[in-house]
Every structure is written in structure tokens, then in C-alpha cells.
mmCIF file of C-alpha atoms and ligand atoms in Angstrom:
data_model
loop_
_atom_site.group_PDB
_atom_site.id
_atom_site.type_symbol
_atom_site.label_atom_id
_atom_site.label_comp_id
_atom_site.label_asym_id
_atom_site.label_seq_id
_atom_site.Cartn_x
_atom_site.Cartn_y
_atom_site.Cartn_z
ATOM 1 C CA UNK Q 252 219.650 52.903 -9.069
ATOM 2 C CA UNK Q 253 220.719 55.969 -7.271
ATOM 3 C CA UNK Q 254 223.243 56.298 -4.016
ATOM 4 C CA UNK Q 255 223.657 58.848 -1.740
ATOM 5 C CA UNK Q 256 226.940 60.040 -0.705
ATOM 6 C CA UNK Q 257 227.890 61.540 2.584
ATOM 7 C CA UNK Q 258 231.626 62.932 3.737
ATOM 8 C CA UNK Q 259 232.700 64.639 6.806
ATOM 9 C CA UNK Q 260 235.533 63.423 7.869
ATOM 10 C CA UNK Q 261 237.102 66.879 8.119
ATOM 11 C CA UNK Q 262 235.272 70.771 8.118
ATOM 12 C CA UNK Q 263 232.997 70.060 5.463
ATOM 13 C CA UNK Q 264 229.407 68.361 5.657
ATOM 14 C CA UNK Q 265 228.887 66.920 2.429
ATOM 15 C CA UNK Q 266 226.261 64.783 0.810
ATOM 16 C CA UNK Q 267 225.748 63.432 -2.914
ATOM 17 C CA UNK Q 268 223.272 61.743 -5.065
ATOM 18 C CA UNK Q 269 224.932 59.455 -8.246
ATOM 19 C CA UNK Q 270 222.415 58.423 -10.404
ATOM 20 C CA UNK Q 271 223.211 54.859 -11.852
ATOM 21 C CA UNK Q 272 225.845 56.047 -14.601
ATOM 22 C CA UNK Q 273 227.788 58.102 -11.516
ATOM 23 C CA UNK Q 274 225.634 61.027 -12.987
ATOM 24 C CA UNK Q 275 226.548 63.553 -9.969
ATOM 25 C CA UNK Q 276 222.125 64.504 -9.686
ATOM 26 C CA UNK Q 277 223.461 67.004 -6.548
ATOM 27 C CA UNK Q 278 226.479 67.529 -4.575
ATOM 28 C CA UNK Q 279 226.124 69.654 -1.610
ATOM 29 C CA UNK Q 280 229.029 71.087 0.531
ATOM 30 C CA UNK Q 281 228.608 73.455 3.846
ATOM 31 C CA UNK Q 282 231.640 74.882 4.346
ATOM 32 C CA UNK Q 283 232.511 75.297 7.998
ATOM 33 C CA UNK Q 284 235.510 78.314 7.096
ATOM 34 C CA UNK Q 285 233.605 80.777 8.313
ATOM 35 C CA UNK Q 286 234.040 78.719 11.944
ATOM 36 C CA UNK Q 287 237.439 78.371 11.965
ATOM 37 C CA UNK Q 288 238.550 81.140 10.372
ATOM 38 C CA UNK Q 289 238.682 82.736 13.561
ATOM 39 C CA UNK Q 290 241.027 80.478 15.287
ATOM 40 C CA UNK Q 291 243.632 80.272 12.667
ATOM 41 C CA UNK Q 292 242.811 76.737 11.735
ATOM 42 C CA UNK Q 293 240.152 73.523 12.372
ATOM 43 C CA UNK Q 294 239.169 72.823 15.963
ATOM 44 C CA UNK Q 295 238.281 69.695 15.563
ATOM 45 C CA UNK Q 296 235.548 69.859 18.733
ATOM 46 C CA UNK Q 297 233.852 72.649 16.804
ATOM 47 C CA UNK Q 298 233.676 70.644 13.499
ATOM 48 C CA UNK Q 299 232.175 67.770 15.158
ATOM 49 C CA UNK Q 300 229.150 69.895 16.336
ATOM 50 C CA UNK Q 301 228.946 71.813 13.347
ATOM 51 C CA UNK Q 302 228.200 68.439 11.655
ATOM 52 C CA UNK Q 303 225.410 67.223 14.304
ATOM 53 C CA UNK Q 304 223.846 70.707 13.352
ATOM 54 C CA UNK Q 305 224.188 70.416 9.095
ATOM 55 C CA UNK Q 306 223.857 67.133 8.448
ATOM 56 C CA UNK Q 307 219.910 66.351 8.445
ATOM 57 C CA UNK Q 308 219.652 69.497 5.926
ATOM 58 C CA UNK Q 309 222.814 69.008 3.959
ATOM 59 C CA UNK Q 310 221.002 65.658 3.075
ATOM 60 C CA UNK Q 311 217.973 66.887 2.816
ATOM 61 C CA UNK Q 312 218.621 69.420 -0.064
ATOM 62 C CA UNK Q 313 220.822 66.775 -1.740
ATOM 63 C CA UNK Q 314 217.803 64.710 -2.236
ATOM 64 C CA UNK Q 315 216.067 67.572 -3.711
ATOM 65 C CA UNK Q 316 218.440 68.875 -5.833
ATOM 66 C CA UNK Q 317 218.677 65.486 -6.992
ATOM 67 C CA UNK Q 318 215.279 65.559 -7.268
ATOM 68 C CA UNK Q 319 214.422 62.357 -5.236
ATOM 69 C CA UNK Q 320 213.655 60.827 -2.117
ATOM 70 C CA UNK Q 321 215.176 58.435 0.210
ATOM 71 C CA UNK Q 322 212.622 56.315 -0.730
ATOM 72 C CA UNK Q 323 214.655 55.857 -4.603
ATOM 73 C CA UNK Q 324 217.771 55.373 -2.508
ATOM 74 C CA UNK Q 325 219.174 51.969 -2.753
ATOM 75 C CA UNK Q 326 222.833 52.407 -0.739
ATOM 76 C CA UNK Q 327 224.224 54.809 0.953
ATOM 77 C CA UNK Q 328 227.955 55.345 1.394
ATOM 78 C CA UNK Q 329 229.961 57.181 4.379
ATOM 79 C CA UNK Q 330 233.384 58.069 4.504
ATOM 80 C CA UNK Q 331 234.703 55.755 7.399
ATOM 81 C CA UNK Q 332 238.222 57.843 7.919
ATOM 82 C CA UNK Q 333 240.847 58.528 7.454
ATOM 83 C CA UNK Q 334 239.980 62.140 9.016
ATOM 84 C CA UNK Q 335 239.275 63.974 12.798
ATOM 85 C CA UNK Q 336 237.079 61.074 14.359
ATOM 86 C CA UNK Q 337 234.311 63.139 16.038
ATOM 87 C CA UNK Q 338 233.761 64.470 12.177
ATOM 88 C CA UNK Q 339 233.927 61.219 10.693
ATOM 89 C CA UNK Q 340 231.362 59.652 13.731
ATOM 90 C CA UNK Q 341 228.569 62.175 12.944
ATOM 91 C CA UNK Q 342 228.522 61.123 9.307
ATOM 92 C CA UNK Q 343 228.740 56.942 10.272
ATOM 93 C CA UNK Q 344 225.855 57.485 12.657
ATOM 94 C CA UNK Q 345 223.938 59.315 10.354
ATOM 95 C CA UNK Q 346 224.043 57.082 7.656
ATOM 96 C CA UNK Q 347 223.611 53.803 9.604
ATOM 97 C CA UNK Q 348 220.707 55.074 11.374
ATOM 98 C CA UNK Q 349 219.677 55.898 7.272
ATOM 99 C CA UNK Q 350 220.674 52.201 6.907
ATOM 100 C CA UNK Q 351 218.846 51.073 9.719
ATOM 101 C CA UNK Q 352 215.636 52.663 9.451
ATOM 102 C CA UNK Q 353 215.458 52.572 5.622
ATOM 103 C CA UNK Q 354 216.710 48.800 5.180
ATOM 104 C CA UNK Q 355 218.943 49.844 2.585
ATOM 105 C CA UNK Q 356 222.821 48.991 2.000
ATOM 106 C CA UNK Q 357 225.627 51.088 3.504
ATOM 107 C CA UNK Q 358 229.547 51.147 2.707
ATOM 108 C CA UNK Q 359 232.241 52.633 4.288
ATOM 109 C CA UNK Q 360 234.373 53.897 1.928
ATOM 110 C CA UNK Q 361 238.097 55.454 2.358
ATOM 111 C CA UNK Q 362 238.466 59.188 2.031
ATOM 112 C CA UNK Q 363 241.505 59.304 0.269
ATOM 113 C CA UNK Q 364 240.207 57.054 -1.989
ATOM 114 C CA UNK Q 365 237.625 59.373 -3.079
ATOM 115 C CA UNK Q 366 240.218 62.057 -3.901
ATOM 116 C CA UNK Q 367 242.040 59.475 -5.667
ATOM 117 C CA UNK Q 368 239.555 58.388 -8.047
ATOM 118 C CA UNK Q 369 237.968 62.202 -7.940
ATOM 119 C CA UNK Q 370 239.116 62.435 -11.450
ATOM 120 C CA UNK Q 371 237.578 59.810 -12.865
ATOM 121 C CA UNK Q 372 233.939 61.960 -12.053
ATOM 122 C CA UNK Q 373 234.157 64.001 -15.056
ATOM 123 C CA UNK Q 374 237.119 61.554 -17.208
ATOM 124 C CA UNK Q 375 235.334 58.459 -17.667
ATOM 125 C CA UNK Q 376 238.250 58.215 -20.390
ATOM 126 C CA UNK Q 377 241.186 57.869 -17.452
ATOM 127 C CA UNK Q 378 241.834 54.597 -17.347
ATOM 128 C CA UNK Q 379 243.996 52.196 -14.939
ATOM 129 C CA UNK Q 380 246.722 52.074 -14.477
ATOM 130 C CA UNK Q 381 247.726 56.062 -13.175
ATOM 131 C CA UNK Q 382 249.513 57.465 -11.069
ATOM 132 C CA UNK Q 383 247.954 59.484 -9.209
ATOM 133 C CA UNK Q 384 249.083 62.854 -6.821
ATOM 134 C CA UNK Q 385 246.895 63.374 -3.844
ATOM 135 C CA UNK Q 386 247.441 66.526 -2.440
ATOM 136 C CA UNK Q 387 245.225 67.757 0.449
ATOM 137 C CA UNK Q 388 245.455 69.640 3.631
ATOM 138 C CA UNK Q 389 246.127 66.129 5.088
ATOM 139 C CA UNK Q 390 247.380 63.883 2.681
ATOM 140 C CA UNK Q 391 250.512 64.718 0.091
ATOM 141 C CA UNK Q 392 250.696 61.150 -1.446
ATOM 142 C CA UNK Q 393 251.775 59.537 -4.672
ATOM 143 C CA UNK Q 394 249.917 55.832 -5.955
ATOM 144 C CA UNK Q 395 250.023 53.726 -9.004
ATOM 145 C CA UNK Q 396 246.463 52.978 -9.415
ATOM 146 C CA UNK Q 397 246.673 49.621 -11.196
ATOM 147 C CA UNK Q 398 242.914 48.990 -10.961
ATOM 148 C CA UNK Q 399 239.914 49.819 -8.702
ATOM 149 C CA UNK Q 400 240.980 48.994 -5.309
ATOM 150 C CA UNK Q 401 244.143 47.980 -6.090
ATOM 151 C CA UNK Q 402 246.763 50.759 -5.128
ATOM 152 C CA UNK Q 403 250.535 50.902 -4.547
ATOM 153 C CA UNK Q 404 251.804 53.952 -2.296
ATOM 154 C CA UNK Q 405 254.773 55.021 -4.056
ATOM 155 C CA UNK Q 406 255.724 58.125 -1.492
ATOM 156 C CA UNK Q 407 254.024 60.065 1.018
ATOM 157 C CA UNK Q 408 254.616 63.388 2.905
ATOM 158 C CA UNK Q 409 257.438 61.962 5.944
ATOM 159 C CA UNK Q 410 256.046 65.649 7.814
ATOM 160 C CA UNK Q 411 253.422 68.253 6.509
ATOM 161 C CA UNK Q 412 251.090 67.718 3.558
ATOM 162 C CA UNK Q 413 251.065 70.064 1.322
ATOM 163 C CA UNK Q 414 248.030 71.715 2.103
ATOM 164 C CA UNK Q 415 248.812 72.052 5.604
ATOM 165 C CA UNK Q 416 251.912 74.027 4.619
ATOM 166 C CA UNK Q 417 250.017 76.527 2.398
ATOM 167 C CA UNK Q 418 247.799 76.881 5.786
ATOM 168 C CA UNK Q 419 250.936 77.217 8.072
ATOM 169 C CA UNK Q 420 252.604 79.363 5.480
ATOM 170 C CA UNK Q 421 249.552 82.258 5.147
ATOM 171 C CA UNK Q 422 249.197 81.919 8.726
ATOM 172 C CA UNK Q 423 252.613 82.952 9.195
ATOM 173 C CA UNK Q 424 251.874 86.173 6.631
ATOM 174 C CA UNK Q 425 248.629 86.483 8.166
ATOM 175 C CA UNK Q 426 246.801 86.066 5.218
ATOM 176 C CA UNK Q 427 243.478 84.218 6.584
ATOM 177 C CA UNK Q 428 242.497 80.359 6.650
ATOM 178 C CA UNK Q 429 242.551 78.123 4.551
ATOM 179 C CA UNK Q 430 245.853 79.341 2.900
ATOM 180 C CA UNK Q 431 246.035 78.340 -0.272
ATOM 181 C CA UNK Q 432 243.546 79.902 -2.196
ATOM 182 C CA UNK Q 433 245.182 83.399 -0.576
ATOM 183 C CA UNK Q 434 248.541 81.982 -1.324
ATOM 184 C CA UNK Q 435 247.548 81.792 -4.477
ATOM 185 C CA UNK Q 436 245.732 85.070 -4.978
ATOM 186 C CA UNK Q 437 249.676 86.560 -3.627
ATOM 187 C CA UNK Q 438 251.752 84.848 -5.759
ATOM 188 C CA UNK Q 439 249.953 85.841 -9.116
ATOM 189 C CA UNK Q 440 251.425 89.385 -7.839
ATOM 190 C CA UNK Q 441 254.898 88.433 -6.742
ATOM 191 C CA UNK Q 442 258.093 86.922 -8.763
ATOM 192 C CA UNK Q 443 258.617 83.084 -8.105
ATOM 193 C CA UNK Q 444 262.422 83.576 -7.871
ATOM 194 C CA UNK Q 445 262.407 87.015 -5.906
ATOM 195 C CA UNK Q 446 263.377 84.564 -2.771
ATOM 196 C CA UNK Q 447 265.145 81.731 -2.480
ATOM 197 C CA UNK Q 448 263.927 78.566 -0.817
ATOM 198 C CA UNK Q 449 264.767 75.121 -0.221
ATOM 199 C CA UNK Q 450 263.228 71.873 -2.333
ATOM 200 C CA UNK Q 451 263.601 68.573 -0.521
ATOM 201 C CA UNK Q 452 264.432 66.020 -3.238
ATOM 202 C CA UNK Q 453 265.258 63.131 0.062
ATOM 203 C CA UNK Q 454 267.837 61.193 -2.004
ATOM 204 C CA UNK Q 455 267.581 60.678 -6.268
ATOM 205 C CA UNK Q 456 265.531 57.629 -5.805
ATOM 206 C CA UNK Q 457 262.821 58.570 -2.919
ATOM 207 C CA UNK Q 458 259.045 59.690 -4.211
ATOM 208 C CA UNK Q 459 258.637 60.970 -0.905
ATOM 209 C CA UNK Q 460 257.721 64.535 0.447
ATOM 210 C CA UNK Q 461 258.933 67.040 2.904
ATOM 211 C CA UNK Q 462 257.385 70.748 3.740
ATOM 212 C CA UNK Q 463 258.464 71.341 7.288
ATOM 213 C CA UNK Q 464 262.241 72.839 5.901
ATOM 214 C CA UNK Q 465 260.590 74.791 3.636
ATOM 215 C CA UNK Q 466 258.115 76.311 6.145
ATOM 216 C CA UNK Q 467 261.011 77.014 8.555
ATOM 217 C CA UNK Q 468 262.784 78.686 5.362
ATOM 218 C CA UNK Q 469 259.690 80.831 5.100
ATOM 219 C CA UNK Q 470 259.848 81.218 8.889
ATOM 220 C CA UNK Q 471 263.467 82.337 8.705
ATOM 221 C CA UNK Q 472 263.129 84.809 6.074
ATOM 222 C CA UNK Q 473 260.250 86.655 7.676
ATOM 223 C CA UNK Q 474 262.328 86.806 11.278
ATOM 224 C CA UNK Q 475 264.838 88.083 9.096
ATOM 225 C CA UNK Q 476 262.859 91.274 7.757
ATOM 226 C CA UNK Q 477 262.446 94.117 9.425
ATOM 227 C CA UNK Q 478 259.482 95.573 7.253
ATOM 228 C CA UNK Q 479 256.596 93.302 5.808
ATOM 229 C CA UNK Q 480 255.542 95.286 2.288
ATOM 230 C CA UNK Q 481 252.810 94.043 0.395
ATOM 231 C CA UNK Q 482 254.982 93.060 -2.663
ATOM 232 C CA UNK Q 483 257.483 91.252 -0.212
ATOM 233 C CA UNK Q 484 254.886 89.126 0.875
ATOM 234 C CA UNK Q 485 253.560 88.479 -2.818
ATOM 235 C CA UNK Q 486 256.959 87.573 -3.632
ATOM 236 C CA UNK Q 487 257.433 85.271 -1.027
ATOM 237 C CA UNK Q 488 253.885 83.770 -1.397
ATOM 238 C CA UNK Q 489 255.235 83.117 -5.373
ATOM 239 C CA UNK Q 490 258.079 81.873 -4.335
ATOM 240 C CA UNK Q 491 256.900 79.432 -1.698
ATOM 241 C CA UNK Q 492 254.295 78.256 -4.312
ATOM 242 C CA UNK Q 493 256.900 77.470 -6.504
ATOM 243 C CA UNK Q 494 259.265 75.560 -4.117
ATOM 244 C CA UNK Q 495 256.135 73.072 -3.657
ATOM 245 C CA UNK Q 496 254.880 73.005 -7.173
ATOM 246 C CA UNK Q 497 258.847 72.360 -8.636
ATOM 247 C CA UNK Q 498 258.643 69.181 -6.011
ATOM 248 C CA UNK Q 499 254.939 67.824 -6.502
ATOM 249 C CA UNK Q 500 255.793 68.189 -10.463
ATOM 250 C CA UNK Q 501 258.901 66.484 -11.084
ATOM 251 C CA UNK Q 502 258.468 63.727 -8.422
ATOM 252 C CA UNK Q 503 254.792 62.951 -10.146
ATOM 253 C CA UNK Q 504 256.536 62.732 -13.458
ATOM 254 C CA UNK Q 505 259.423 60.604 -12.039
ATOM 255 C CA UNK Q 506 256.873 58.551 -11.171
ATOM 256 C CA UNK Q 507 255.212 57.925 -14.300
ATOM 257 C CA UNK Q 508 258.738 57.505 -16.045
ATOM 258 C CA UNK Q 509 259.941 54.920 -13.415
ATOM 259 C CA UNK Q 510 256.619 52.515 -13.773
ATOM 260 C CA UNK Q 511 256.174 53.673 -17.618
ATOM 261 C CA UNK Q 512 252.774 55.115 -16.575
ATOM 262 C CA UNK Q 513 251.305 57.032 -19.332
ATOM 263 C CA UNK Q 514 248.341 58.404 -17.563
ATOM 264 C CA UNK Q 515 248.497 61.020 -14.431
ATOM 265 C CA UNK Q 516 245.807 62.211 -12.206
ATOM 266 C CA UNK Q 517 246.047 65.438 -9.828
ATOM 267 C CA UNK Q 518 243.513 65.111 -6.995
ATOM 268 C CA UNK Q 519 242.628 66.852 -3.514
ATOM 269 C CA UNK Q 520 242.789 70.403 -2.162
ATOM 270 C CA UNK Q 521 245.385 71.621 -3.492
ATOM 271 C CA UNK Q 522 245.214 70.335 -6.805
ATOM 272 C CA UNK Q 523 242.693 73.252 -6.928
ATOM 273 C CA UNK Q 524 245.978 75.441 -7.481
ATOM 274 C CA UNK Q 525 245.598 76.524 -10.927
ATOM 275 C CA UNK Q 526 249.295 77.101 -10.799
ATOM 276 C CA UNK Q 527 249.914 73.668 -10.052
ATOM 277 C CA UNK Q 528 247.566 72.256 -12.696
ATOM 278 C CA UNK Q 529 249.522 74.396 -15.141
ATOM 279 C CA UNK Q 530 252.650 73.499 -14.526
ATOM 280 C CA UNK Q 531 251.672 69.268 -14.294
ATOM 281 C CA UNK Q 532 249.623 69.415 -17.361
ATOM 282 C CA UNK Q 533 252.705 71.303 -19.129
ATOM 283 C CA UNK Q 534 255.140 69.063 -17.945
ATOM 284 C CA UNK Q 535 253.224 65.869 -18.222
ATOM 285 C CA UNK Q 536 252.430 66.743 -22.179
ATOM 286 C CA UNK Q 537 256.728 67.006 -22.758
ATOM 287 C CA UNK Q 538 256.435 63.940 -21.091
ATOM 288 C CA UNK Q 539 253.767 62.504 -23.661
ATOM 289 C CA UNK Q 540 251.588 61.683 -20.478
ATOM 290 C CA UNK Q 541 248.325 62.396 -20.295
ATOM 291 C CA UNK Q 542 247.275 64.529 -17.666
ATOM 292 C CA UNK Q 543 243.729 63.713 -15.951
ATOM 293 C CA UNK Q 544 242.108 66.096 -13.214
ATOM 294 C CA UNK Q 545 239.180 66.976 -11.962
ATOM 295 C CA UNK Q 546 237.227 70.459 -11.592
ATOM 296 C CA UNK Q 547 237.753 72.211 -8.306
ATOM 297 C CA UNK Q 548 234.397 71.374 -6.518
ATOM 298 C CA UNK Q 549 235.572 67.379 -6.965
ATOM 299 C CA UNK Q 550 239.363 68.396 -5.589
ATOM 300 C CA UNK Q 551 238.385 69.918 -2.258
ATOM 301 C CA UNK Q 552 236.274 67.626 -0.223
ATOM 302 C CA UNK Q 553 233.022 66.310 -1.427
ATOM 303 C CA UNK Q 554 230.888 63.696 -1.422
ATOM 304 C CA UNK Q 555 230.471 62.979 -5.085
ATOM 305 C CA UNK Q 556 233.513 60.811 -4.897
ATOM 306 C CA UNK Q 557 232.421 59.002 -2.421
ATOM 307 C CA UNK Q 558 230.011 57.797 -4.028
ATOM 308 C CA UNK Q 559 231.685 57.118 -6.870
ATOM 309 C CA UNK Q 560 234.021 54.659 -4.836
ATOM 310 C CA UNK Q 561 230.872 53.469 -3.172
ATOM 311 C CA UNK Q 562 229.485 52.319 -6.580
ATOM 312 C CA UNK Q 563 232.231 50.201 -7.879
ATOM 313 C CA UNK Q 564 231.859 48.662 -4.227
ATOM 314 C CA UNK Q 565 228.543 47.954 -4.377
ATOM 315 C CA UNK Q 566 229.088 46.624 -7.683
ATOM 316 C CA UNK Q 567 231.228 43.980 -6.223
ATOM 317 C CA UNK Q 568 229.603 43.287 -3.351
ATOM 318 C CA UNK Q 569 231.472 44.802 -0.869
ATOM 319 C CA UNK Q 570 229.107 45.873 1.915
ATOM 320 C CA UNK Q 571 229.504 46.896 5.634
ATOM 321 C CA UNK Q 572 226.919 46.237 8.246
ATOM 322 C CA UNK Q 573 226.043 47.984 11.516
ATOM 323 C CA UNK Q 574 229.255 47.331 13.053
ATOM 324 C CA UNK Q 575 231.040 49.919 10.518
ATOM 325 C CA UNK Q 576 233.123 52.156 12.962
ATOM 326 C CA UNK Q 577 234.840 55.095 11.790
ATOM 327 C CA UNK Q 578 238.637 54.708 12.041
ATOM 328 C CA UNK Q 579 240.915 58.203 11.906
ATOM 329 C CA UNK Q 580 244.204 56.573 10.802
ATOM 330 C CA UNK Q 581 242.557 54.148 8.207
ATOM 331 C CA UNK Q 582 244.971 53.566 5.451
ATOM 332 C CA UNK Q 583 244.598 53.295 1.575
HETATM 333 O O1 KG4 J 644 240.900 68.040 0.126
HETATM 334 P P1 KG4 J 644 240.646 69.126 1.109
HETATM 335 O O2 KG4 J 644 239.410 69.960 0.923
HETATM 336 O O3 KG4 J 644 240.594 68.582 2.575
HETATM 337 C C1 KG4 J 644 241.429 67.605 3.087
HETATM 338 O O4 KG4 J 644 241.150 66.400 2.893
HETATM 339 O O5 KG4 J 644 242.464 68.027 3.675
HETATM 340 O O6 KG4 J 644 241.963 70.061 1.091
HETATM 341 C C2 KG4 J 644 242.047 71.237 1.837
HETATM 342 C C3 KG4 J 644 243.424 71.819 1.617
HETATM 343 C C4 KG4 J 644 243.736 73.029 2.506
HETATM 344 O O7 KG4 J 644 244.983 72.834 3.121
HETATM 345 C C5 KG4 J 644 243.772 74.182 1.532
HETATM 346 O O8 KG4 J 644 244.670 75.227 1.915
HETATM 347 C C6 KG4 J 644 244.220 73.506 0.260
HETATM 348 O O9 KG4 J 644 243.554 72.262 0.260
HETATM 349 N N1 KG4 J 644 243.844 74.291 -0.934
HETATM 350 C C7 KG4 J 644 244.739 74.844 -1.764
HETATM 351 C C8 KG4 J 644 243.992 75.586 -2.715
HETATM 352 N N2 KG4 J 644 242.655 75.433 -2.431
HETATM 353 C C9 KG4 J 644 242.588 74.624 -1.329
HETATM 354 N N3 KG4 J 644 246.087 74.795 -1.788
HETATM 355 C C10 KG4 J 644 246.716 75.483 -2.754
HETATM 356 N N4 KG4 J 644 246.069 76.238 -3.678
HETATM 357 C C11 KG4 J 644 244.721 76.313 -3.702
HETATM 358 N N5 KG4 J 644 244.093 77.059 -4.618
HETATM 359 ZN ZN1 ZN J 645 240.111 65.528 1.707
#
């Protein structure tokens, strides 16, 4: 029983094969940086076409990777949003015309679900219930995952995600696009307390998120400098880093203290950040949590887990027909 997987609900066309077990047979991503690199960020027209042009072959070679055809296909799954909706339509259409033509089953499945659950691709020993960080260029949210498909949103971003301030941050320094893998890359040069910046903690009690003060901070400190050195940007790039990791940490482990939690999953984009995993998995161990996570190709966007959600939904019977729309705002 395989599935195939496809997600492109943002800059990335990706498609998947799962083989029964979730075995990931083939996960293939074409990145679309190289495209928007040159503005400074995603234009979400450009992403759209870029995904009319990919698609057919990203599919294509996932089969074969996978070594199968879409004749051994039994379902496929699509992410149906939330994302840029001329990304997320390209990947629908595709995969109800695959639907259509092939008679097989399709199901829309939620993106940030897939991040979500990511972890659960190569820990088939994290069990329910978690609480679980997504962090991604457009999501910064914290769930208790009781079950499959049951989730409680515990806090979310009230202005940037987290991602999107590593973007807006490197822009500002005019270190390239996407910014936190360059952020990074700085910050293992500079001192994490060479500059100070703020935290928003929003009241003792809130799980909630807020970047936009701390990228004005950054904003402030660079209008306030009259010469931009290589190790002043390093220092600031640590120091920025470790004004969001210090939040993302501690509010996570609030979390898990507050509902008694004893597992905790790190998901999305940014929970690439090896920094960040550090610092959780350190934390959550003096906690006597454990600390789940997946490798980087599952964090960033992906199909794999997609299809992973898609499974458990086929599994219980959840299909979609023809009528499946994509839907930009969906929520979890
Ligand atoms: O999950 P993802 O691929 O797409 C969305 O659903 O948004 O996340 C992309 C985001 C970008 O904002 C990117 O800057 C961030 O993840 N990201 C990182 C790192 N790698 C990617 N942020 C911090 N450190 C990284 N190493
Ligand atoms: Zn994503």
C-alpha cells in the first residue's frame, strides 16, 4: 500500500512516496531560493508558476526513486493550505486530476499538521500526548498533541513567526534569503550577549509569541551604528539568535510543566537551527522531558509528512472528493 505525497503550499515543490509502514521510499524537494533570492523574499506570483513548471517532474522522479509507478499508488495526499493560494492550487489540481484520471483516493491534509507530526517520521517511539513547537517562516505555534487529530493551540505568534524574523533580520544585515541558515552561520562567530535585546514574555501566564519588538531592536541598533564590521554583525546575528531561542525554549518547557507533558517535539524551519535544538534538548533533559525532533530535510517543508498525516487519514476513512479546494487561512 503505498501513497504519494505532494506539498506546495509555499516555495517548495515537493512530492513523497510512504510505503505502507510510512517507510519514506523518496522525498523530493525543488527548492525555488535560487528565484527569490533576488528579490529579498517569496513573490508569491513567481512561486505559483514555478510550481506549474516542477510539478509533473518533481512527481515523476519521486515515483522512481521510490521505485514505482502510479499504477502501485493507492491515495494520494495534497496539502490543502494553510499557505500562498496560487502555490497551494497548483498542487490540488495536480493531484485531483491524479485522482481523477487514476480512480484512486485523495486527501487534503493541513500543512501545519505535517510539521507537527514531522517528528514522528523517524520517532515512531514519540507518543501522544506532546507538546509540540512549530516554528516556520509562517507559523511560530505551540500545541498539546493529545492524539492524532486532536490538537489544542496553546499560543501562537500575535505578529511575526519566527522564521520570518530570521528572514527580516538578515535582510536587514544583508545577509541573503532565507535568513536563518546565514543567521546561523553569523552567530557561531559572534558573542550571544555582545548586544542587548528585548524578549517578549506577554504577561507570566501567556504561551504566546512576539518578534516584531525584537526586529525593531535589531532595527534600532543598526540605525544607531555608524560602521557595520563583520564581527558587529556576527555579534548581533548571536545575539538576535539568542533573544528568540531564550523565548521558544522556556515558553515550550512552560508548557510541558503546566499540562505535565513529558514528551516535546521541535518541528518546522527553524527547528533546523542546530542552536535551537541544543538548547531545547538541554533544557528539556533538566526538565526530565523527552525531547523528540526530526532531521532537517523533515523540518523545512516536505512532503514526507504529508503523507504521513495522509495515512492515519486514510486509515480512518477520512477522504476528500473533487470538490477539495485549497484554503490559505485553513486552521489546525
Ligand atoms: O517550514 P519552512 O520550510 O516553510 C514554512 O512553512 O514557512 O520554514 C522556512 C523558514 C524560513 O523562515 C527560514 O529562514 C527558516 O525556516 N529556517 C531557519 C533555519 N533554516 C531554515 N531558521 C533558523 N535557523 C535555521 N538554520
Ligand atoms: Zn512549512
Amino acid at each position: 500500500m503505498t501513497l504519494l505525497a505532494i506539498e506546495t503550499s509555499c516555495d517548495d515543490t515537493c512530492a513523497a512516496v510512504l510505503g505502507s509502514e510510512n517507510q519514506v521510499l523518496s522525498s523530493i524537494v525543488s527548492s525555488q531560493v535560487a528565484l527569490h533570492e533576488l528579490y529579498g523574499g517569496i513573490v508569491p506570483e513567481l512561486a505559483s508558476r514555478r510550481h506549474c513548471e516542477n510539478i509533473a517532474w518533481v512527481v515523476e522522479r519521486a515515483l522512481s526513486e521510490a521505485q514505482t509507478s502510479l499504477a502501485e499508488i493507492e491515495a494520494v495526499c495534497v496539502t490543502k493550505g494553510p499557505g500562498l493560494v496560487g502555490s497551494l492550487l497548483v498542487g490540488v489540481a495536480y493531484a485531483k486530476s491524479l485522482a481523477f484520471a487514476r480512480k484512486i483516493t485523495l486527501l487534503g491534509i493541513n500543512h501545519v499538521e505535517g510539521h507537527l507530526l514531522s517528528p514522528l517520521l523517524t520517532n515512531p517511539d514519540l507518543s501522544f500526548p506532546f507538546i509540540g513547537l512549530v516554528v516556520s517562516g509562517g507559523h511560530s505555534s505551540l500545541y498539546l498533541a493529545r492524539d492524532w487529530h486532536d490538537y489544542e493551540l496553546l499560543g501562537r505568534t500575535i505578529d511575526d513567526a519566527a522564521g520570518e524574523a530570521f528572514d527580516k533580520v538578515a535582510r536587514m544585515l544583508d545577509l541573503g534569503f532565507p535568513g536563518g541558515p546565514v543567521i546561523e552561520k553569523r552567530a557561531r562567530e559572534g558573542d550571544p550577549a555582545a548586544i542587548k535585546l528585548p524578549r517578549a514574555w506577554l504577561g507570566r501566564d501567556s504561551l504566546d509569541f512576539s518578534f516584531s519588538g525584537l526586529k525593531t531592536a535589531v532595527r534600532t541598533v543598526l540605525a544607531q551604528r555608524e560602521q557595520l564590521t563583520a564581527l558587529f554583525i556576527s555579534d548581533l546575528a548571536a545575539s538576535f539568535q539568542e533573544a528568540v531561542t531564550d523565548v521558544l525554549v522556556r515558553k515550550t518547557l512552560i508548557a510541558a510543566e503546566r499540562y505535565q507533558i513529558k514528551n516535546v517535539a521541535l518541528a518546522g524551519g527553524v527547528s533546523c537551527n542546530a542552536y535551537l535544538r541544543q538548547r531545547l534538548s538541554q533544557a528539556a533533559a533538566e526538565q526530565g522531558v523527552d525531547f523528540f525532533l526530526a532531521p532537517p530535510k523533515f523540518c523545512t517543508d516536505n512532503a514526507a509528512m504529508i503523507g504521513l498525516v495522509g495515512r492515519r487519514r486514510l486509515k480512518a476513512g477520512q477522504f476528500d472528493d473533487l470538490t477539495l479546494n485549497p484554503s490559505s487561512r485553513l486552521p489546525l
